[in-house]
Coordinates of N, CA, C and O in Angstrom, one line a residue:
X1 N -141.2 21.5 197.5 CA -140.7 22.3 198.5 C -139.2 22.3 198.4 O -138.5 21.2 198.5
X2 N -138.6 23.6 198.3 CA -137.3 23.8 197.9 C -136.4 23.4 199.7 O -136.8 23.5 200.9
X3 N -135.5 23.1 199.4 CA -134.5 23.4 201.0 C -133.9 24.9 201.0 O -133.6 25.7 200.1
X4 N -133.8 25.0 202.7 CA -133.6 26.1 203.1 C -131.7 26.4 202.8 O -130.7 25.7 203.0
X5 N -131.9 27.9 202.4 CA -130.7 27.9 201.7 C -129.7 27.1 202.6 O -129.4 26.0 202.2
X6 N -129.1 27.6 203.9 CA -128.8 26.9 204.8 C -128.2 25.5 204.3 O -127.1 25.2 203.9
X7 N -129.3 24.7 204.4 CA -129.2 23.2 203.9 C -128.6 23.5 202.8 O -127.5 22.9 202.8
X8 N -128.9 24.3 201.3 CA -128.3 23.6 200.7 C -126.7 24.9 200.6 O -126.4 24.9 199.4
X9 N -126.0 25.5 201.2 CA -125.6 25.6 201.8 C -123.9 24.2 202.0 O -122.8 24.0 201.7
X10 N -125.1 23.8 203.0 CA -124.0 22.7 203.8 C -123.5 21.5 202.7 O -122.3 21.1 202.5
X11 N -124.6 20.9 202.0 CA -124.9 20.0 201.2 C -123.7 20.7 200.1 O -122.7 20.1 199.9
X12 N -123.8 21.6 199.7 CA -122.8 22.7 199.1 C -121.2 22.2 199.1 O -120.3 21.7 198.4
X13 N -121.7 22.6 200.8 CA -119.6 22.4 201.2 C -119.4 20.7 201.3 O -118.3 20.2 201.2
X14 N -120.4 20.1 201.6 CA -120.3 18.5 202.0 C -119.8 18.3 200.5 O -118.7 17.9 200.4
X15 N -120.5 18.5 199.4 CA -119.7 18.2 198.0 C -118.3 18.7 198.1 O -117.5 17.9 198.6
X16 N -117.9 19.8 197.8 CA -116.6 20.2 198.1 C -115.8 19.2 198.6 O -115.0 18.5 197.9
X17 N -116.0 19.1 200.2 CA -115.4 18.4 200.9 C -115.2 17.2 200.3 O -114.0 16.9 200.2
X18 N -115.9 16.7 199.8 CA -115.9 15.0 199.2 C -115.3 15.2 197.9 O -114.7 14.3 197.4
X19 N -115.5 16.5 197.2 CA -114.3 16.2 196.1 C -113.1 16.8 196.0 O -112.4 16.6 195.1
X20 N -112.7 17.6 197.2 CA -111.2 17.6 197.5 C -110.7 16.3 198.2 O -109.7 15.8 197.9
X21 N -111.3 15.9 199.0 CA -111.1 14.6 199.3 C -110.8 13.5 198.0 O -109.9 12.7 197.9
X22 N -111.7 13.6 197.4 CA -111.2 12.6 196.1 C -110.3 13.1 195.5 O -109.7 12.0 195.2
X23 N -109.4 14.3 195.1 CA -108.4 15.3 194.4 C -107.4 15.0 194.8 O -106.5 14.6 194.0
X24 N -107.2 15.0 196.5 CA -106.4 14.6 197.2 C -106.0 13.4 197.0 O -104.9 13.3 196.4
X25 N -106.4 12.4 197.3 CA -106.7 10.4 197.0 C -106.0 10.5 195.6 O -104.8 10.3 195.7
X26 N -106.4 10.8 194.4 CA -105.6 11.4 193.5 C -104.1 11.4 193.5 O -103.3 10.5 193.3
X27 N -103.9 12.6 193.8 CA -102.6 13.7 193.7 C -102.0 12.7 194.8 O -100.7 12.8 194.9
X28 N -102.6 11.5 195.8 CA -101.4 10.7 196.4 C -101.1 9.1 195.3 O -100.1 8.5 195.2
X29 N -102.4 8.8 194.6 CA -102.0 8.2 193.7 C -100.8 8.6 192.6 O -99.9 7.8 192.3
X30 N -101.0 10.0 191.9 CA -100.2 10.1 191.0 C -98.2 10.4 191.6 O -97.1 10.2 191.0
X31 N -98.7 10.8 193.2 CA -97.3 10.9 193.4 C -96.3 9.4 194.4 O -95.1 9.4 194.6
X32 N -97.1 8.6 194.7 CA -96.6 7.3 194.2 C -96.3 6.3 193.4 O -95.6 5.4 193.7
X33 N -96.9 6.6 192.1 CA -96.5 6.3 190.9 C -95.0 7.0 190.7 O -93.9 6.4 190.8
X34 N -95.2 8.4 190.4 CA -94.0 9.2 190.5 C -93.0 8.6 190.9 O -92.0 8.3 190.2
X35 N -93.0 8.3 192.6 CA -91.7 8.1 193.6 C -91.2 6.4 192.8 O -90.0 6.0 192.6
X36 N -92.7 5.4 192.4 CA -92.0 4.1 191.8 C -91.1 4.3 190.5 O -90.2 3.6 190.1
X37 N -91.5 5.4 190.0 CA -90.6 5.6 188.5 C -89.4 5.8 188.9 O -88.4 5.1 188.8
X38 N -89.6 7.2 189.4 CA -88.6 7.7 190.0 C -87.2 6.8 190.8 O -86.0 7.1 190.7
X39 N -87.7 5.8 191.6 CA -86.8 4.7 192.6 C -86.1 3.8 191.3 O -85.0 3.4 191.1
X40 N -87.6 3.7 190.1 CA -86.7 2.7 189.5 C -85.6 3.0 188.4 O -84.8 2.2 187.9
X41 N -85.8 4.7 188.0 CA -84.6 5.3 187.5 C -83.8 5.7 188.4 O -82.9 6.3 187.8
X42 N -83.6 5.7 189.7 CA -82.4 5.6 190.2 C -81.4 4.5 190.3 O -80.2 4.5 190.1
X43 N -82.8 3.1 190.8 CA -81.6 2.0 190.7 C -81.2 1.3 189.4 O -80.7 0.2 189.2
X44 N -81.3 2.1 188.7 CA -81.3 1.6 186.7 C -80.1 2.6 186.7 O -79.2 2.3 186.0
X45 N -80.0 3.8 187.5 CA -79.4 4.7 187.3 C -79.2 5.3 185.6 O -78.2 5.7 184.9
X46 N -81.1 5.2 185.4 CA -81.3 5.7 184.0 C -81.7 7.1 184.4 O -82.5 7.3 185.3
X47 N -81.0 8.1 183.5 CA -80.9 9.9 183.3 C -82.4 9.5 182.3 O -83.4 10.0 182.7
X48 N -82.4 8.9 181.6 CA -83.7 9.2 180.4 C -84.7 8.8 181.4 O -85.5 9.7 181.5
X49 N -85.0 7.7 182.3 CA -85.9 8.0 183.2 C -86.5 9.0 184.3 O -87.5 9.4 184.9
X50 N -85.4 9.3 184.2 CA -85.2 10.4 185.6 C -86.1 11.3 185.0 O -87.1 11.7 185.5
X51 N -85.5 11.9 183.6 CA -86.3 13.3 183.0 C -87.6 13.3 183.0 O -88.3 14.2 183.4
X52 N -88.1 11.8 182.2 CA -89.4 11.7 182.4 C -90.4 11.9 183.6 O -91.4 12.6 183.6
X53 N -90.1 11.3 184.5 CA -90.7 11.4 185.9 C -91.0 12.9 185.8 O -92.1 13.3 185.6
X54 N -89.7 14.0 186.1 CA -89.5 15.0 185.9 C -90.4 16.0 185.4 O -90.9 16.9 186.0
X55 N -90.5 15.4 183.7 CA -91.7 16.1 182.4 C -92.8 15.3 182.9 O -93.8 15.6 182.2
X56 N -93.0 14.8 183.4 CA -94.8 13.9 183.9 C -95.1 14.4 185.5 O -96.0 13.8 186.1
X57 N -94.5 15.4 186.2 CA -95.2 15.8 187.2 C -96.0 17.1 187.0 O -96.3 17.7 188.0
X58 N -96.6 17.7 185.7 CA -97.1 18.7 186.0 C -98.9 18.1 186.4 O -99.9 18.8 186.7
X59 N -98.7 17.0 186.1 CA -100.5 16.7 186.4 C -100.8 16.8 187.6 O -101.9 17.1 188.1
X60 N -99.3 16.3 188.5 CA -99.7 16.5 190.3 C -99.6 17.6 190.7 O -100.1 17.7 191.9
X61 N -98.9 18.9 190.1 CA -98.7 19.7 190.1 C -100.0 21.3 190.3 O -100.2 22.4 190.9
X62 N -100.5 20.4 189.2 CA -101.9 20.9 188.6 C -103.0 20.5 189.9 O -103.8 21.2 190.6
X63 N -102.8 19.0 189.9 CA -103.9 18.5 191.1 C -103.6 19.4 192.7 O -104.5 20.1 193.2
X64 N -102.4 19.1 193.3 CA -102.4 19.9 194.4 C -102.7 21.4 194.4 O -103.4 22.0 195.3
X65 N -101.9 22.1 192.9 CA -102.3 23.3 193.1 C -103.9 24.2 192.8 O -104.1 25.3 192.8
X66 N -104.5 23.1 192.7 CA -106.5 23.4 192.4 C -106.9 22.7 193.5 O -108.1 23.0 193.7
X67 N -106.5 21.4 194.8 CA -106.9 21.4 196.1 C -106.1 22.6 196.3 O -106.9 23.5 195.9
X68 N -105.1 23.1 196.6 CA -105.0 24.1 197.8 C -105.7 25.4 197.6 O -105.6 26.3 198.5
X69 N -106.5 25.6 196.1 CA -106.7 27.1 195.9 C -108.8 26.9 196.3 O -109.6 27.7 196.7
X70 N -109.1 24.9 195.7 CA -110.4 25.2 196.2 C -110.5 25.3 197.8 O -111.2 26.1 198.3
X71 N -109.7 24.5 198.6 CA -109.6 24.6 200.0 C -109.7 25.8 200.6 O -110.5 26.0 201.5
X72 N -108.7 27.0 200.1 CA -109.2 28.5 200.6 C -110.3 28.9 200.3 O -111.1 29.6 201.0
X73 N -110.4 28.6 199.4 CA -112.1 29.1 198.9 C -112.9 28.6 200.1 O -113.3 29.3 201.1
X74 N -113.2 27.4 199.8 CA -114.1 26.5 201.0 C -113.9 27.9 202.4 O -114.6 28.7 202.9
X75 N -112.8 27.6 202.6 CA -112.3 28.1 204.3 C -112.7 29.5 204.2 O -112.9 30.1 205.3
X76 N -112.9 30.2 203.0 CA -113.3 31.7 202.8 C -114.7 31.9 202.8 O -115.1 33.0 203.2
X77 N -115.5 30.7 202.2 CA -116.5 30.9 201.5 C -117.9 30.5 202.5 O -119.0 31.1 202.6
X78 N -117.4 29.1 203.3 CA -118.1 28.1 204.3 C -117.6 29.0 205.6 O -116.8 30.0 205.6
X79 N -118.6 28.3 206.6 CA -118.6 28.6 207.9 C -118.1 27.0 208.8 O -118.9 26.7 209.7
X80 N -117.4 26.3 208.7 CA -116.9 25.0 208.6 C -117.3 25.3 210.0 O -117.2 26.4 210.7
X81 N -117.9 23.7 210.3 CA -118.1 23.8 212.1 C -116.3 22.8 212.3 O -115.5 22.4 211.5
X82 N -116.4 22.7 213.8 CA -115.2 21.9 214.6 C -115.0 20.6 213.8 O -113.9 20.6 213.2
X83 N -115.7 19.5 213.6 CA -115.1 18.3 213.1 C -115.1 18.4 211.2 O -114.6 17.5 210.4
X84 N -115.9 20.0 210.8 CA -115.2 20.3 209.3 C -113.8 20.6 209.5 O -113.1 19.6 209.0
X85 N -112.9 21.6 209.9 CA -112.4 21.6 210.5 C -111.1 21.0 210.7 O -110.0 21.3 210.2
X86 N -111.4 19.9 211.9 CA -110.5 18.7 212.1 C -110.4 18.1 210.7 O -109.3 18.4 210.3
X87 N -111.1 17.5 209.8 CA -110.9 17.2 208.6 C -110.3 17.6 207.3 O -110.0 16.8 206.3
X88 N -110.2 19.0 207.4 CA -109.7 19.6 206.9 C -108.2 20.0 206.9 O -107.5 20.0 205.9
X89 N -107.9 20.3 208.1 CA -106.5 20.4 208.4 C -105.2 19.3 208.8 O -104.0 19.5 209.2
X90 N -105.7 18.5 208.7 CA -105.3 16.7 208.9 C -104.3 16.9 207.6 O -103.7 15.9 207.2

């Protein structure tokens, strides 16, 4: 016996949710890394560090900009009740 679309449906966006949530977790890992490089080519006051940080942000770049485009989707696509929602917009 199959589930009702509905259910799977929700089970649907509950994935979603749980892997923009992981994407996110991500994209704050990669941009803490960033800001350590980044801090330690300032106080090195290394230019060759600096660039790199620089040429190595397009992966976070990539990561936020595929959360913020699946998140519209979600918000376009789902019927998010109140505490989706609150989760969401945090």
């Amino acid at each position: 016996m199959s589930a009702h679309p509905e259910q799977q449906a929700r089970r649907h966006f509950q994935e979603e949710l749980t892997a923009l949530e992981d994407d996110i977790l991500r994209a704050g890992e990669l941009a803490e890394r960033a800001l350590a490089r980044a801090m330690e080519a300032l106080v090195e006051r290394d230019p060759a560090k600096a660039e790199a940080v620089i040429a190595a942000d397009d992966e976070l770049d990539e990561v936020y900009l595929s959360v913020e485009r699946r998140w519209l989707e979600v918000m376009a696509l789902q019927t998010p009740v109140a505490s989706d929602l609150r989760l969401m917009s945090v």
